[in-house]
Amino acid sequence: MEGGELEDQSNVQIEEQAQPIQITGDHNSIYINCRISNVASITQQASNTSIQLATNTSTTPRATQGSRLRELPSPQDQNSPAREQPATETFGNDVTRVDQAHLASPIEKRQKTVDVADLLARQLKETYRIRCNNVQPIPYIRDKSFSVDQVFTDVGIQYKSGGNDSWTTLSGYRDILTEAKGDSRIQIIEGEPGYGKSTLALQLANDWCNNVLNSTLGQTDLLVVLNLREIKGTKSIAEAIVNLLLPEGSPITETDVELLLQNEDLNTIILFDSFDEYADQHSKGNFVAKILEEKILRHTHVVLITRPSCEPTICTPNTGKIKLTGFDEIAREKYVRKVVTKGDEQATQRLLQAFKSNPILRDICQAPLFTVIYAHAAHEEQVFEEIGSVTEFFRYILKCFHSHALKKCDSEREREDLKHYAVHHGKLDKVAYESLAGENQQLIWKRNDLAKRLGNGLYQACVDTGILIEENVLNHNFALGDEPYSIQVRFYHKLLCEWFASHRLVKLVKYHWFHDPTRNMDPYDLQCLFRFACGLDPNAASKVTKLLKRKKDGDRFALLCALEQHGNSNTIGLDEVRDLVSTSVGICSWDSRLHQRTTVQLLELASRNEIPISEVWIDGYSPVANQSGSSLALSRSQLSLPILSTLQWLDIGDRDRRMNNTEVVGILSYTAQCTAVKELEFGRQILPDRVQEAESTLSTLRSRNVSVKGYIQTESSELAWHYLDLCSGVWETEDDGSGSDERSWIGEDVEDV
């Protein structure tokens, strides 16, 4: 109808006259802002309604780079059939949608998909850019933000494809979606707390937003990044996307999103972050489970990020596995230079020396989060405190939190309050302990509930220091008139929760010894909590270690916890360590994770205290040296074996593993840096005939008379005892059998080795 106005109907009241509108892009759906008092009548008499539609043909929809739909012709170039006036469908109180899809030609339907996909991509990128440009890596500094590009540094990454037991090291994070993907439609990325999982998710989103050419994301039509910590009670992924990722007032509906996700012509990647904090993960039929079980969206590439202890159990056998192994020395130096010291070479060397000279600090700061906190704090304060235990490290970290907060106080009263709550935090201790001691850990609280439990003073002090973080979370199924968002609160990091929970545990084991207060606590998942408790109080330490010795594989961990009490000066504990390493110490893939990690930490402790380590044998781990040979990554765990200066014998057992020259050279380089090693032994691997490009390493080993041998198979010889010629780099067999008497188990039982 000319004039573009709604026809006057006696039983329809229009509170505001609809104005002619211009729509670009979406040819099949029109959204008109008007207020309808009688929606039913509008629907009933839709055939008498006319709308003026002005289509801007000069504006071409902007497609995502690499989109396979980019070259489709527009509807204006086709001979479209005449269309009748469509019916209307209502969405909410203020928006009416006129749907013409049932009358559109196939070309128009295809163009609509391009238009809506383009609009969704643009709105997703707007959301991601805001998040990527507001990264706050230092928890107690809330008034300074960085872009993710400014702070992101690659961590160690390993992967194995579905059905494959061997792990392979990736050169960088961009290989996750290419080399590491293989035939796997679903990938799980695992990383311990503080290993940069969420920062990695942001960096991938940043690549997509910027159409990075050397990233597969440059060819991705839609990237959906959902933080599952923000989702509770959401029935569908479309609902989550519309509510959490699209701007207010977006015309895109859940139906639109569902249709796009189901469209196999679109290259879509869905990335779920923080699965370990997903409130609905145990709810039957949640949409994440349906996607992982391939009940829906079977064609879509899905990446899920979680902690190792919270890996989903419902994935298909072809699921690919990726693990973040944290910062090694190279990555740590790169971060310090890039973000902290920024060209100040003297400051850089001071920081790097602090990390290098302190094994406790180096072990903790394998987690990038704590590298960040310590490096910024030490650089800012110009204070490099001696760290003798994990407990001392966290005392230092909390001191940095409070020191910075005190500088921001506007009045003496605020400063006095902060000082008071830095010491008196019993209510927070209790909340933290209860959140970890139950069968299901609770790590998020409603702000009003937590403030009521703590009291406003303590609560505000924790928020001001950065110990607690407030976040806006969408309220699902909220009633008309209610606020759509509520504020939830969590600890900045789970290890801070463990720190305060340990104070409560100390009180319980000292004064309330009626039951085992650790009965629901997994020492592997809560290692620091137990170590903190032992480091805080000597009387509590003896009781906590007794409790640990009752748990499976708890003996060595109990020893490690006892050493928290006095650090290096605990001579009784060091005597026990000396007894432990005086005989062969195994690090085996079939041992529990707690046992494995504790063993590595005790070996490093022995080396640091110049205690001779008789032998270390590694079995089932396919160890791989880092680029400098300064550590061995144990590929089926999150562990890394550092240089052990007092190690005398290293045994690499990895049956039927085929090693290339680079892998062999890496292990030789590591051995050369363990200055007390006299013998390196391989067991049942398949090795190259000759070690190449390792002249310097072979020379070092030769100068120390190190024996390198193994019951191995080479590319041109059968399984037999071989010795490495440290001059030529060639593996030679021992025809006269002179090496077979060096160990009693070689001989008649050699086939069973």
XYZ file of N, CA and C in Angstrom, residues 68-146:
237
model
N 32.133 -19.680 2.419
C 31.779 -20.361 1.191
C 30.498 -19.807 0.581
N 29.817 -18.914 1.317
C 28.571 -18.354 0.807
C 28.759 -16.956 0.249
N 29.965 -16.473 0.251
C 30.216 -15.074 -0.061
C 29.833 -14.701 -1.489
N 29.973 -15.626 -2.434
C 29.780 -15.295 -3.836
C 28.357 -15.522 -4.331
N 27.427 -15.850 -3.437
C 26.058 -16.091 -3.895
C 25.440 -14.819 -4.458
N 24.648 -14.915 -5.549
C 23.989 -13.727 -6.109
C 22.867 -13.255 -5.202
N 22.577 -11.977 -5.266
C 21.495 -11.429 -4.454
C 20.160 -11.714 -5.111
N 19.064 -11.670 -4.332
C 17.745 -11.950 -4.890
C 17.346 -10.989 -5.994
N 17.869 -9.771 -5.990
C 17.464 -8.809 -6.989
C 17.909 -9.216 -8.393
N 18.892 -10.120 -8.464
C 19.399 -10.545 -9.755
C 18.634 -11.729 -10.320
N 17.657 -12.221 -9.568
C 16.922 -13.405 -9.991
C 15.477 -13.022 -10.327
N 14.823 -13.886 -11.094
C 13.413 -13.692 -11.408
C 12.580 -14.341 -10.322
N 12.285 -13.596 -9.290
C 11.541 -14.146 -8.155
C 10.063 -14.132 -8.460
N 9.323 -15.159 -8.032
C 7.878 -15.175 -8.253
C 7.187 -14.115 -7.422
N 6.018 -13.713 -7.873
C 5.252 -12.715 -7.120
C 4.868 -13.295 -5.773
N 4.905 -12.432 -4.737
C 4.624 -12.907 -3.387
C 3.366 -12.274 -2.842
N 2.608 -13.062 -2.126
C 1.415 -12.551 -1.467
C 1.814 -11.877 -0.164
N 0.876 -11.130 0.391
C 1.153 -10.454 1.653
C 1.288 -11.490 2.771
N 2.355 -11.470 3.534
C 2.601 -12.497 4.542
C 1.796 -12.283 5.807
N 1.746 -13.363 6.573
C 1.177 -13.274 7.923
C 2.246 -12.781 8.878
N 1.823 -12.428 10.085
C 2.781 -11.930 11.075
C 2.935 -12.905 12.214
N 4.090 -12.787 12.873
C 4.364 -13.605 14.059
C 4.901 -12.671 15.127
N 4.489 -12.813 16.349
C 4.862 -11.855 17.385
C 6.017 -12.367 18.227
N 6.907 -11.430 18.638
C 8.055 -11.733 19.486
C 8.108 -10.669 20.576
N 7.584 -10.948 21.767
C 7.650 -9.995 22.866
C 6.595 -8.922 22.750
N 6.714 -7.904 23.609
C 5.701 -6.865 23.680
C 5.900 -5.753 22.666
N 7.155 -5.528 22.263
C 7.447 -4.338 21.475
C 7.907 -4.629 20.056
N 7.974 -5.886 19.655
C 8.518 -6.203 18.342
C 7.591 -7.136 17.601
N 7.272 -6.796 16.364
C 6.489 -7.674 15.504
C 7.365 -8.100 14.339
N 7.371 -9.419 14.058
C 8.176 -9.950 12.966
C 7.253 -10.393 11.833
N 7.495 -9.905 10.629
C 6.728 -10.315 9.466
C 7.553 -11.346 8.716
N 7.063 -12.579 8.661
C 7.840 -13.685 8.126
C 7.397 -14.005 6.707
N 8.329 -13.881 5.783
C 8.044 -14.149 4.384
C 8.768 -15.393 3.882
N 9.384 -16.189 4.815
C 10.243 -17.287 4.400
C 9.487 -18.317 3.586
N 8.196 -18.521 3.895
C 7.460 -19.577 3.205
C 7.174 -19.218 1.753
N 7.380 -17.922 1.392
C 7.139 -17.503 0.023
C 8.433 -17.215 -0.737
N 9.583 -17.311 -0.039
C 10.840 -16.954 -0.671
C 11.303 -18.049 -1.619
N 12.002 -17.631 -2.675
C 12.593 -18.588 -3.605
C 13.814 -19.223 -2.957
N 14.330 -20.352 -3.491
C 15.537 -20.969 -2.927
C 16.719 -20.007 -2.872
N 16.861 -19.182 -3.916
C 17.968 -18.226 -3.915
C 17.805 -17.229 -2.777
N 16.580 -16.762 -2.563
C 16.332 -15.795 -1.494
C 16.572 -16.419 -0.121
N 16.173 -17.668 0.022
C 16.425 -18.345 1.298
C 17.932 -18.442 1.569
N 18.669 -18.761 0.503
C 20.117 -18.862 0.643
C 20.719 -17.503 1.000
N 20.212 -16.457 0.360
C 20.715 -15.119 0.644
C 20.381 -14.713 2.073
N 19.193 -15.093 2.547
C 18.822 -14.802 3.932
C 19.819 -15.441 4.898
N 20.227 -16.681 4.598
C 21.208 -17.351 5.454
C 22.514 -16.573 5.498
N 22.959 -16.094 4.316
C 24.178 -15.292 4.261
C 24.028 -14.037 5.098
N 22.893 -13.345 4.952
C 22.669 -12.085 5.648
C 22.648 -12.264 7.164
N 21.874 -13.254 7.625
C 21.763 -13.464 9.071
C 23.089 -13.973 9.637
N 23.780 -14.856 8.893
C 25.080 -15.350 9.348
C 26.084 -14.213 9.451
N 26.027 -13.303 8.480
C 26.935 -12.160 8.511
C 26.634 -11.253 9.698
N 25.360 -10.994 9.940
C 24.981 -10.155 11.079
C 25.390 -10.820 12.391
N 25.160 -12.118 12.524
C 25.558 -12.831 13.737
C 27.068 -12.771 13.927
N 27.823 -12.996 12.861
C 29.281 -12.946 12.954
C 29.755 -11.573 13.409
N 29.153 -10.506 12.842
C 29.568 -9.156 13.220
C 29.260 -8.858 14.682
N 28.095 -9.311 15.144
C 27.732 -9.034 16.535
C 28.569 -9.872 17.509
N 28.889 -11.105 17.125
C 29.783 -11.912 17.962
C 31.157 -11.256 18.061
N 31.659 -10.757 16.942
C 32.978 -10.125 16.947
C 32.988 -8.861 17.800
N 31.904 -8.124 17.784
C 31.817 -6.938 18.643
C 31.951 -7.328 20.113
N 31.264 -8.396 20.496
C 31.341 -8.874 21.879
C 32.749 -9.340 22.214
N 33.355 -10.131 21.330
C 34.689 -10.670 21.585
C 35.733 -9.562 21.665
N 35.596 -8.541 20.808
C 36.591 -7.461 20.826
C 36.588 -6.731 22.163
N 35.401 -6.524 22.710
C 35.317 -5.877 24.029
C 36.053 -6.713 25.069
N 35.828 -8.018 25.039
C 36.466 -8.904 26.022
C 37.974 -9.000 25.787
N 38.372 -9.081 24.527
C 39.796 -9.231 24.207
C 40.597 -7.975 24.534
N 39.939 -6.836 24.594
C 40.637 -5.582 24.888
C 40.524 -5.170 26.349
N 39.994 -6.042 27.182
C 39.839 -5.724 28.605
C 40.340 -6.880 29.468
N 41.568 -7.307 29.206
C 42.194 -8.385 29.975
C 42.938 -7.786 31.159
N 42.696 -8.340 32.324
C 43.365 -7.875 33.547
C 44.139 -9.046 34.139
N 45.403 -9.212 33.741
C 46.169 -10.387 34.158
C 46.594 -10.376 35.614
N 46.589 -9.188 36.232
C 47.039 -9.086 37.618
C 45.814 -8.857 38.488
N 45.446 -9.801 39.334
C 44.156 -9.741 40.021
C 43.970 -8.535 40.913
N 45.036 -8.036 41.532
C 44.860 -6.929 42.468
C 45.017 -5.562 41.786
N 45.247 -5.559 40.485
C 45.286 -4.305 39.736
C 44.074 -4.292 38.816
N 42.995 -3.637 39.258
C 41.736 -3.648 38.523
C 41.532 -2.400 37.679
N 42.455 -1.449 37.792
C 42.280 -0.197 37.067
C 43.139 -0.126 35.809
N 43.735 -1.247 35.418
C 44.564 -1.266 34.232
C 44.235 -2.499 33.413
N 43.920 -2.285 32.138
C 43.560 -3.391 31.256
C 44.542 -3.480 30.096
N 44.658 -4.695 29.553
C 45.500 -4.951 28.400
C 44.646 -5.604 27.314
